[in-house]
Short mmCIF file of C-alpha atoms in Angstrom, two decimals:
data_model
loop_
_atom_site.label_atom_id
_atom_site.label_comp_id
_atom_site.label_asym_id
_atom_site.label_seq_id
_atom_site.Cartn_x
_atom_site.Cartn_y
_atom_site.Cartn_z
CA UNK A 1 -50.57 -24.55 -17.22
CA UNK A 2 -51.56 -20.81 -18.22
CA UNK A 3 -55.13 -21.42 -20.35
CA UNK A 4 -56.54 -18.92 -22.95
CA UNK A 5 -59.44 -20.88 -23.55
CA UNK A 6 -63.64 -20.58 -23.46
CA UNK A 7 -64.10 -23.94 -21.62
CA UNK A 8 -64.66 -22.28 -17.44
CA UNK A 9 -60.98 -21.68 -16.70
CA UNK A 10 -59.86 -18.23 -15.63
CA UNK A 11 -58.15 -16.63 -18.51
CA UNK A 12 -54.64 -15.96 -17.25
CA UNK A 13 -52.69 -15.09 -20.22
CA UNK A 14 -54.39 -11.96 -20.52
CA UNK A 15 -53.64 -11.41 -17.14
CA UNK A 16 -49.96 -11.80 -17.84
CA UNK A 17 -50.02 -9.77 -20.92
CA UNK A 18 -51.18 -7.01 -18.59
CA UNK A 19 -49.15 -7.75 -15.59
CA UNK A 20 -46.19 -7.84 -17.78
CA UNK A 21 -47.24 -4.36 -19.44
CA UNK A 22 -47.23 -2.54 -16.21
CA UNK A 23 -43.80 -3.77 -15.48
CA UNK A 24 -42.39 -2.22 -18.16
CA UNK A 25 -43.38 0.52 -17.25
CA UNK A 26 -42.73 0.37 -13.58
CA UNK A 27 -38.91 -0.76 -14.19
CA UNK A 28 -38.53 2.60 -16.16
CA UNK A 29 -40.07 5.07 -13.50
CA UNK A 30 -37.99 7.87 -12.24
CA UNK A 31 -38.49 6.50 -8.96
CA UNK A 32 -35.15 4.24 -7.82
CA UNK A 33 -37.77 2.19 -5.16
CA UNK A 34 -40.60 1.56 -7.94
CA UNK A 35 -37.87 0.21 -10.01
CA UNK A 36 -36.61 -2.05 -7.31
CA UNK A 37 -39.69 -3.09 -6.44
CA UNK A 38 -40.73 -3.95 -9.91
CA UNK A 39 -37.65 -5.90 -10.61
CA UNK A 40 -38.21 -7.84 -7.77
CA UNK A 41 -41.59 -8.65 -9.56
CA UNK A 42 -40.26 -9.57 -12.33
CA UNK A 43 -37.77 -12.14 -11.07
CA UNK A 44 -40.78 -13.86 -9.29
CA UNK A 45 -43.17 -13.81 -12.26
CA UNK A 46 -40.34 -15.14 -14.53
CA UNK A 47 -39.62 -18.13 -11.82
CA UNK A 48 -43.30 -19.20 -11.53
CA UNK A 49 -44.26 -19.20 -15.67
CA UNK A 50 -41.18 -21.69 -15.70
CA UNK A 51 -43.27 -24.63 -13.68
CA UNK A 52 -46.90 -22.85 -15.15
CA UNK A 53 -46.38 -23.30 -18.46
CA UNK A 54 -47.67 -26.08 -20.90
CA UNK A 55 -47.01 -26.55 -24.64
CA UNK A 56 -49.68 -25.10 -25.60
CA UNK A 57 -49.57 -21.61 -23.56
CA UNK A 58 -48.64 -18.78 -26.24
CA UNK A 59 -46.75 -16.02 -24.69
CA UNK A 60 -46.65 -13.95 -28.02
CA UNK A 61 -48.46 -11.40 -27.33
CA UNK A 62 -46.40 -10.74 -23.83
CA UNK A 63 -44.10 -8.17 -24.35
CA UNK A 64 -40.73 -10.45 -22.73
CA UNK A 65 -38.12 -9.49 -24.75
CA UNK A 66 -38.86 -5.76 -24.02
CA UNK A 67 -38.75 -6.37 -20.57
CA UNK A 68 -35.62 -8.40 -20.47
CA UNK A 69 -33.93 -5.62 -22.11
CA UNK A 70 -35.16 -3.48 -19.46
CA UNK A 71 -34.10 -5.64 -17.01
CA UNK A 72 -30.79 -5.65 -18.14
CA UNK A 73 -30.52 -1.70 -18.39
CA UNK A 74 -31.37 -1.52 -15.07
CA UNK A 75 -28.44 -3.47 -14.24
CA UNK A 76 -26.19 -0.21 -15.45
CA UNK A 77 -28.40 1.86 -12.67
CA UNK A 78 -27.44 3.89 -10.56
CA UNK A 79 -29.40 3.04 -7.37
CA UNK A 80 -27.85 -0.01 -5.81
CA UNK A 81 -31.54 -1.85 -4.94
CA UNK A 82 -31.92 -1.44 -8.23
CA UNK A 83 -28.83 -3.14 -9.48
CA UNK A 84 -29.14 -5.65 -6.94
CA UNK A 85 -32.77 -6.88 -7.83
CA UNK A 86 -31.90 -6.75 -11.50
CA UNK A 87 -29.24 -9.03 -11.20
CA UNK A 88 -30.81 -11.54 -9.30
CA UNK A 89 -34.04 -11.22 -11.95
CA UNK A 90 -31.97 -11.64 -15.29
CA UNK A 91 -31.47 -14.95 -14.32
CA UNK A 92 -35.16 -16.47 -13.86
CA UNK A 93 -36.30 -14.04 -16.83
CA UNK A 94 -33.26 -15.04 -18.83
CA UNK A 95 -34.05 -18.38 -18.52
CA UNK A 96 -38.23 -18.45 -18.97
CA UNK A 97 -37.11 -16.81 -22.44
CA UNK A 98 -34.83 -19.24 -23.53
CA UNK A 99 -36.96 -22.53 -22.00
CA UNK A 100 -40.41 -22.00 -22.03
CA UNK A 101 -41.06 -18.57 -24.96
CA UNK A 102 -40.21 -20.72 -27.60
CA UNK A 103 -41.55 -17.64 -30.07
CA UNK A 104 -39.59 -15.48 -28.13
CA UNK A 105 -35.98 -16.93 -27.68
CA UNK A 106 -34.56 -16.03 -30.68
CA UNK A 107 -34.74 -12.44 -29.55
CA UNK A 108 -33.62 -13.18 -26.15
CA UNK A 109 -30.30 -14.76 -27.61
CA UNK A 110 -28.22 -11.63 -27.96
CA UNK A 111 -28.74 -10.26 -24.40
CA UNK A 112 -28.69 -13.98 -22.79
CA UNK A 113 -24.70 -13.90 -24.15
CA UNK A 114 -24.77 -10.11 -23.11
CA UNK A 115 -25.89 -10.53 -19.40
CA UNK A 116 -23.66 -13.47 -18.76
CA UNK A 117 -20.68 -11.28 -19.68
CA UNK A 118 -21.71 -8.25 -17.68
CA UNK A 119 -22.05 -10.62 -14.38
CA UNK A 120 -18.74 -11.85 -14.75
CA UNK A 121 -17.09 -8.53 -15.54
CA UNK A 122 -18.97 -7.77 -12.24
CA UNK A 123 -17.90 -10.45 -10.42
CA UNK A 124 -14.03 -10.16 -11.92
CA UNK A 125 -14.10 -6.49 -10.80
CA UNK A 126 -15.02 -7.41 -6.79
CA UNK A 127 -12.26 -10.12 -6.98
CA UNK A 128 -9.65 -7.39 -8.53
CA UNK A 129 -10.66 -5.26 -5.71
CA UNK A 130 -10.46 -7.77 -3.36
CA UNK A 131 -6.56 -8.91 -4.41
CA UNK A 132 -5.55 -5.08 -4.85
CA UNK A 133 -5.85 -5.22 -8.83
CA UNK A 134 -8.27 -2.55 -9.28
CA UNK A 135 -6.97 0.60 -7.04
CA UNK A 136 -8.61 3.58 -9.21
CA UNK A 137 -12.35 3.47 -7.88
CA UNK A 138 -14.37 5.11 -5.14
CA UNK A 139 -15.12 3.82 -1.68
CA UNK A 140 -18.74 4.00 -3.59
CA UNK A 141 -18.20 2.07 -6.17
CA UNK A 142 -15.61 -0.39 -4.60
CA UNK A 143 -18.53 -1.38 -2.01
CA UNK A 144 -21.45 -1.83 -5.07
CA UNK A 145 -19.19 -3.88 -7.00
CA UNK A 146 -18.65 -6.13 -3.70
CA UNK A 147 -22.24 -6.07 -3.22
CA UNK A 148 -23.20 -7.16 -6.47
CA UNK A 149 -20.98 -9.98 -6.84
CA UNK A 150 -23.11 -12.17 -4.67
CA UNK A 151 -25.85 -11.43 -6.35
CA UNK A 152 -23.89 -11.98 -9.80
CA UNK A 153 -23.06 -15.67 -8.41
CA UNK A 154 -26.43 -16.19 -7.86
CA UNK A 155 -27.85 -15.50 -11.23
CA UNK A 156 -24.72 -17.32 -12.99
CA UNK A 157 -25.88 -20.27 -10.91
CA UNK A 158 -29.66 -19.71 -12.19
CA UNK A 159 -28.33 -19.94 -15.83
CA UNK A 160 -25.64 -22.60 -15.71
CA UNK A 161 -28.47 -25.00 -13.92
CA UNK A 162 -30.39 -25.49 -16.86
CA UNK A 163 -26.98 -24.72 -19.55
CA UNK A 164 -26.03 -27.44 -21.96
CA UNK A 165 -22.70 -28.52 -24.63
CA UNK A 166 -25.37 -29.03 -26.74
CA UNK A 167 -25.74 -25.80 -27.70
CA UNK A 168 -22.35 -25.18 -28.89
CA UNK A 169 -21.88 -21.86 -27.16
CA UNK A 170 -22.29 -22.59 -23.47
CA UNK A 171 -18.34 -23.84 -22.98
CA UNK A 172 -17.11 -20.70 -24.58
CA UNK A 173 -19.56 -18.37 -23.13
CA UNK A 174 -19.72 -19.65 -19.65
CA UNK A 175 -15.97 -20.45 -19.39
CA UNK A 176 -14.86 -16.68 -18.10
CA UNK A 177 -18.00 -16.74 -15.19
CA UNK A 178 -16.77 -20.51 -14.35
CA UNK A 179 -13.11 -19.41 -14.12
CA UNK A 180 -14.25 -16.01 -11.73
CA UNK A 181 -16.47 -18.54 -9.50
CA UNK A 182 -13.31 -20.88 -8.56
CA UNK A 183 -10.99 -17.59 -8.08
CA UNK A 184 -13.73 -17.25 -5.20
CA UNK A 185 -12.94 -20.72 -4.06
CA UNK A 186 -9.62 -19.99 -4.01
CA UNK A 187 -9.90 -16.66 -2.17
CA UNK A 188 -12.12 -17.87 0.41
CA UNK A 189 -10.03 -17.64 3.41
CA UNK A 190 -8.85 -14.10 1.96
CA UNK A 191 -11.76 -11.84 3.02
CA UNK A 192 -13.81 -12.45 0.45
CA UNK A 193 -17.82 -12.09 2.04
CA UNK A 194 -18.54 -15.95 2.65
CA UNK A 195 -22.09 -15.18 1.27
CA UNK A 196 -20.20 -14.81 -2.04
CA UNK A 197 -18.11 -17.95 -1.79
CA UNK A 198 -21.33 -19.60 -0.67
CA UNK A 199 -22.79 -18.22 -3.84
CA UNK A 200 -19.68 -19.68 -5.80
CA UNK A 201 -19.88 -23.21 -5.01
CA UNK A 202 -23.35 -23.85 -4.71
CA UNK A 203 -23.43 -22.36 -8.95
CA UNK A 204 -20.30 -24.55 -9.67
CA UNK A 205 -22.12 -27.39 -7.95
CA UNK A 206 -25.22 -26.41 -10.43
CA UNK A 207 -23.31 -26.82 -13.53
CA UNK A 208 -23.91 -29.72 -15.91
CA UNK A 209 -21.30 -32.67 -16.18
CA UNK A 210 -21.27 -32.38 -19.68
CA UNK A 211 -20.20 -29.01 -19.41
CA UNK A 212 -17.50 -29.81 -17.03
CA UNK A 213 -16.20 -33.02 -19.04
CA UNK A 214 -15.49 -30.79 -22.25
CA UNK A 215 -13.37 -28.77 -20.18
CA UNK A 216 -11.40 -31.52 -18.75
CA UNK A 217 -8.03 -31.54 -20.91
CA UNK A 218 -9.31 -28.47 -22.75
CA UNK A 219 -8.74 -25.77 -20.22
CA UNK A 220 -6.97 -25.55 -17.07
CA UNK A 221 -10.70 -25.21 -15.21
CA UNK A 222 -10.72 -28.33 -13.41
CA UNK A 223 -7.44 -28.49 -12.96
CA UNK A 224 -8.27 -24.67 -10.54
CA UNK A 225 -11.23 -26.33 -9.10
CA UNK A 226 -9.60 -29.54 -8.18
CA UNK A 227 -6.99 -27.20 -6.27
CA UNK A 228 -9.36 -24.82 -5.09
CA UNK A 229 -11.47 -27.77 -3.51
CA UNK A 230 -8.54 -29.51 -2.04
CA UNK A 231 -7.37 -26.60 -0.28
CA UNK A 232 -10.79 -26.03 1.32
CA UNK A 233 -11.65 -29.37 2.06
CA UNK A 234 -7.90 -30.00 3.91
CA UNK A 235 -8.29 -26.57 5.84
CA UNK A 236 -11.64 -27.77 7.06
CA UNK A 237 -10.70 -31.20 7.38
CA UNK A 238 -7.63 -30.56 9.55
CA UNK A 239 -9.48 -27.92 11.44
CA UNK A 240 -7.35 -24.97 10.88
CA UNK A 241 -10.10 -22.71 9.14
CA UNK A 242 -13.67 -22.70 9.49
CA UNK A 243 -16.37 -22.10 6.61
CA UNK A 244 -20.00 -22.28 6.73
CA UNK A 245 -21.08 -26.19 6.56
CA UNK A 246 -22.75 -25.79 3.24
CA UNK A 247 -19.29 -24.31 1.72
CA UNK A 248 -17.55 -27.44 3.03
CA UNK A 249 -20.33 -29.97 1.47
CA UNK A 250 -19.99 -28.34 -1.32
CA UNK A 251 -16.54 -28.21 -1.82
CA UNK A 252 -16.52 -31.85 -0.82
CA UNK A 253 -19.16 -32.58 -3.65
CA UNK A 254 -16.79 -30.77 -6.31
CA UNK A 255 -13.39 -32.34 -5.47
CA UNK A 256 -15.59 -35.60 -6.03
CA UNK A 257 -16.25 -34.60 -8.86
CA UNK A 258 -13.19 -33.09 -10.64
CA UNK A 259 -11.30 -36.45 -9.47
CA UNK A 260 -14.23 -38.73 -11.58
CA UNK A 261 -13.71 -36.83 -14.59
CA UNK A 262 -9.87 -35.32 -14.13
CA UNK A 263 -7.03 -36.26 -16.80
CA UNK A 264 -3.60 -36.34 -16.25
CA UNK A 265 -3.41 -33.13 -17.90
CA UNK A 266 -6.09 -31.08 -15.29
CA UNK A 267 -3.93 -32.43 -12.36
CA UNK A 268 -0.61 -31.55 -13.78
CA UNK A 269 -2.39 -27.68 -13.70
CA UNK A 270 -3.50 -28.41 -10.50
CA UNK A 271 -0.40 -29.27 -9.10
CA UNK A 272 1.28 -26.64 -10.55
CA UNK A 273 0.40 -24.08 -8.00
CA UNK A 274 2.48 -23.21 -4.91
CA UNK A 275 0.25 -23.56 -2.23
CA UNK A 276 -0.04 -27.12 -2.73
CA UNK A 277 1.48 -28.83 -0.32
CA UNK A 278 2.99 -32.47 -0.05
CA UNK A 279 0.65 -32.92 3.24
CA UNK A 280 -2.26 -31.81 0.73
CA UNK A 281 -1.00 -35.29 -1.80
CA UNK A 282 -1.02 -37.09 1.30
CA UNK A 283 -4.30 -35.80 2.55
CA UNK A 284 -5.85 -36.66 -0.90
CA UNK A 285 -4.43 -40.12 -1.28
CA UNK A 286 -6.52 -40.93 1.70
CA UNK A 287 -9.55 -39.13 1.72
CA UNK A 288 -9.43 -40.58 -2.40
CA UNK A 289 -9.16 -44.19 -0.86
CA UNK A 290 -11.72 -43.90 1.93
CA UNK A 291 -14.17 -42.53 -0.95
CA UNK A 292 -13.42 -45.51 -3.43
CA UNK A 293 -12.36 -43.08 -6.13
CA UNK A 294 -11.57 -45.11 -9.64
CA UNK A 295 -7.53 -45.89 -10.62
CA UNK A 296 -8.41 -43.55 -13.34
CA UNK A 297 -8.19 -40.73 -10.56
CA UNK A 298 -5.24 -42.11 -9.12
CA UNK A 299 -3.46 -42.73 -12.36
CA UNK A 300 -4.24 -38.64 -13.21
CA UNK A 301 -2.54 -37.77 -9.81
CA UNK A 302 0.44 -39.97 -10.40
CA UNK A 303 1.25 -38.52 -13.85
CA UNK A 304 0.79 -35.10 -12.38
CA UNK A 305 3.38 -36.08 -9.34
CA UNK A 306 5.66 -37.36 -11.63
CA UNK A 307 5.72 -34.22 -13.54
CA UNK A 308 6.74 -32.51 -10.32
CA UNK A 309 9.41 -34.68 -8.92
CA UNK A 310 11.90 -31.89 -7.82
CA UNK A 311 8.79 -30.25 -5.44
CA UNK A 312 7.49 -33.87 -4.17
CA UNK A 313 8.87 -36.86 -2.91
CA UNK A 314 8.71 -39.89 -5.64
CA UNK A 315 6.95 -42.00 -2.25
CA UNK A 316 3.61 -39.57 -3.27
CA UNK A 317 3.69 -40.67 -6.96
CA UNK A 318 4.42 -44.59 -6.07
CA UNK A 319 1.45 -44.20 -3.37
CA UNK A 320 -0.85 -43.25 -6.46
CA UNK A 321 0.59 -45.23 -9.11
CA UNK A 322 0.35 -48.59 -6.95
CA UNK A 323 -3.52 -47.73 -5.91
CA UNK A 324 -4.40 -47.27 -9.45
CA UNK A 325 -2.93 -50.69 -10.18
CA UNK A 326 -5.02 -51.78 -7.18
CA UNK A 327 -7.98 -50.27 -8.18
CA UNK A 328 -7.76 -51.59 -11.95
CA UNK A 329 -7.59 -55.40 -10.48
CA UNK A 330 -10.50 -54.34 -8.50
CA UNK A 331 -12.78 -52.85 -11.10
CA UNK A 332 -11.44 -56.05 -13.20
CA UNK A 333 -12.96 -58.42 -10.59
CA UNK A 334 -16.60 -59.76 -11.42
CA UNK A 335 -17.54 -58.41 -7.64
CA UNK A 336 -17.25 -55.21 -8.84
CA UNK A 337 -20.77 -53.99 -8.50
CA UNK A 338 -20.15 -49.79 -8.15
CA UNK A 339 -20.36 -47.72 -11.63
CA UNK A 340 -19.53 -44.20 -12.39
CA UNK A 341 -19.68 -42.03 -9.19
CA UNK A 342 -23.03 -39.45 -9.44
CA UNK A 343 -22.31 -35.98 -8.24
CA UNK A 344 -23.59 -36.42 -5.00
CA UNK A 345 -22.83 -39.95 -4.40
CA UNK A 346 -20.28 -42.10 -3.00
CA UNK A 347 -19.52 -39.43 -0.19
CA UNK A 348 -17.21 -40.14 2.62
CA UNK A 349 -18.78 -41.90 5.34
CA UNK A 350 -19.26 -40.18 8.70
CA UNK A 351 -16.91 -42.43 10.38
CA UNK A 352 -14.26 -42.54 7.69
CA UNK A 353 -14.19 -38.18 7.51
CA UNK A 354 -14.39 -38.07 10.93
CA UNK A 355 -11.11 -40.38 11.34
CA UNK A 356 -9.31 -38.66 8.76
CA UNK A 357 -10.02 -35.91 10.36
CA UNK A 358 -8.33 -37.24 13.62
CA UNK A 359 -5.42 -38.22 11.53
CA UNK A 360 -5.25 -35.08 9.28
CA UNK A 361 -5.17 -33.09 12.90
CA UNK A 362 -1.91 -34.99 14.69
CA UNK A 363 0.00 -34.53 11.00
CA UNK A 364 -0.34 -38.45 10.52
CA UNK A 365 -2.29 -39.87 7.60
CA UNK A 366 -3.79 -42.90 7.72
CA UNK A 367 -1.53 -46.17 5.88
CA UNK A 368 -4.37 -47.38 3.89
CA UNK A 369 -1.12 -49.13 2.06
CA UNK A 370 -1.41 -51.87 4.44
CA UNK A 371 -4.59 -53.03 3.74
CA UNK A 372 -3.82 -52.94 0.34
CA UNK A 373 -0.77 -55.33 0.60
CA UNK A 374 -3.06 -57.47 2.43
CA UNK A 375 -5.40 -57.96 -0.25
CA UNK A 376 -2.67 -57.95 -3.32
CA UNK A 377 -1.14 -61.14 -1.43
#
């Protein structure tokens, strides 16, 4: 940790209390490349206190808060570098206040809510320019706002990582950024830069499961993500469209998740969209049985089938309904030795993806109905 103390250690807080003087100043110089420069400072400083500090380090005397609020000034700026390196330093800053300044955090509060807000108006803007919403803006600023959204993924990411319920304000406050993030799943084969999709799903990926579960039933958010995933993981699966690897593992990672924790009510919303398709509920049903999702999952989908019986064919609900039953004798059984999925566990197995894939490709999907009969006999 950072040591003020008389016992042969360097004295570093002082060092910081200086280092952090000078970039106060720096981020406010009439010079567009100092203040880029010194943002970029910033961010790193901010991201290296976070595994420096110990209990007893007092950052008092460092002038944070005044820098923060520069910080987020300069995310108004005119210079683009400058914008750019601001937004991806709020984050780490943002988050050294509010997890490691104790004396400090209060302060840090009111711009923590503000900054969130500003990234996602940032990141709503490049999506309404992207689908043709937002028509009354330069080239100029059109090509900043597309810019910045990347980096505005990025920093959302930084601060829903270490977000909790707990605090009572994260589901309202983080529930507009969450909602622009899966727009960017869903627009992904729409020209949206992949770098910001990338940016998307690996922050969605980095929010807490408490967060997620207390807006399961609440909201219609993982009832979007549990569409938005779908559709990327059945383009990719079936080969028709190609994103970057990480993308797909990600999305893959996500759809696991939204099925562990999705009520009848999020699928009903997910279902609800066009542009799913009956070969989607067919793709699912298998990729969901070669992943040993719960009959809790499968009962959700069911109920949401049902509840569109004039666009699907009642074989798709019965598929579901009878796997949950399945899948309720099985978790029932004293063999049953798998728990609650983790976020990152349970994954399709090379072999089983890779013959779905086969299957997905020809238009066939593979009759995992037969081994089921087998074992209900």
């Amino acid at each position: 940790g950072l040591r003020d103390s008389s016992d042969g250690e360097i004295h570093l807080i002082p060092i910081v209390r200086d280092v952090t003087d000078a970039m106060l100043v720096a981020v406010q110089d009439k010079n567009a490349g100092v203040r880029s420069m010194a943002l970029f400072a910033v961010g790193n400083l901010s991201l290296s206190l976070q595994t420096s500090l110990s209990p007893s380090d007092n950052m008092s005397d460092c002038k944070f808060p005044a820098l923060c609020q520069c910080v987020r000034n300069c995310i108004d700026d005119k210079s683009e570098r400058v914008v750019n390196n601001a937004v991806r330093s709020a984050g780490h800053l943002l988050n050294f206040l509010r997890l490691c300044d104790k004396e400090n955090r209060t302060q840090s509060e009111a711009l923590y809510r503000e900054t969130i807000k500003i990234l996602t108006s940032k990141l709503d803007l490049a999506l309404d320019i992207l689908t043709r919403k937002a028509t009354n803006l330069s080239w100029k600023q059109r090509s900043f706002a597309k810019k910045h959204s990347w980096g505005a993924c990025h920093t959302l990411g930084a601060l829903l990582q270490h977000a909790s319920s707990a605090d009572g304000q994260s589901n309202e406050l983080f529930l507009p950024a969450i909602f622009q993030m899966i727009r960017c799943l869903r627009l992904a084969y729409d020209e949206l830069n992949e770098k910001v999709v990338a940016a998307a799903t690996a922050a969605l990926k980095l929010t807490p499961i408490d967060i997620w579960r207390n807006f399961s039933s609440e909201s219609t958010i993982v009832g979007d993500g549990l569409a938005a995933c779908l559709m990327i993981v059945y383009h990719e699966t079936s080969g028709e469209k190609k994103l970057s690897p990480q993308v797909c593992d990600d999305a893959r990672i996500l759809l696991q998740t939204f099925l562990t924790m999705t009520s009848a009510i999020d699928a009903v919303a997910s279902f609800s969209r066009d542009d799913i398709s009956a070969g989607m509920l067919d793709f699912l049903y298998s990729w969901m049985v070669a992943k040993g999702s719960k009959s809790t999952s499968f009962d959700a989908i069911a109920i949401a089938v049902s509840n569109h019986r004039s666009e699907f064919d009642i074989s798709i609900e019965q598929r579901f309904s009878s796997r949950a039953k399945h899948e309720r004798r099985r978790e029932g059984s004293p063999k049953k030795v798998s728990t609650t999925p983790s976020l990152e566990g349970n994954m399709v197995s090379v072999g089983d993806e890779a013959e779905l894939a086969v299957h997905v490709q020809r238009g066939e999907h593979i009759d995992y109905n037969d081994e089921l009969d087998e074992e209900d006999e």
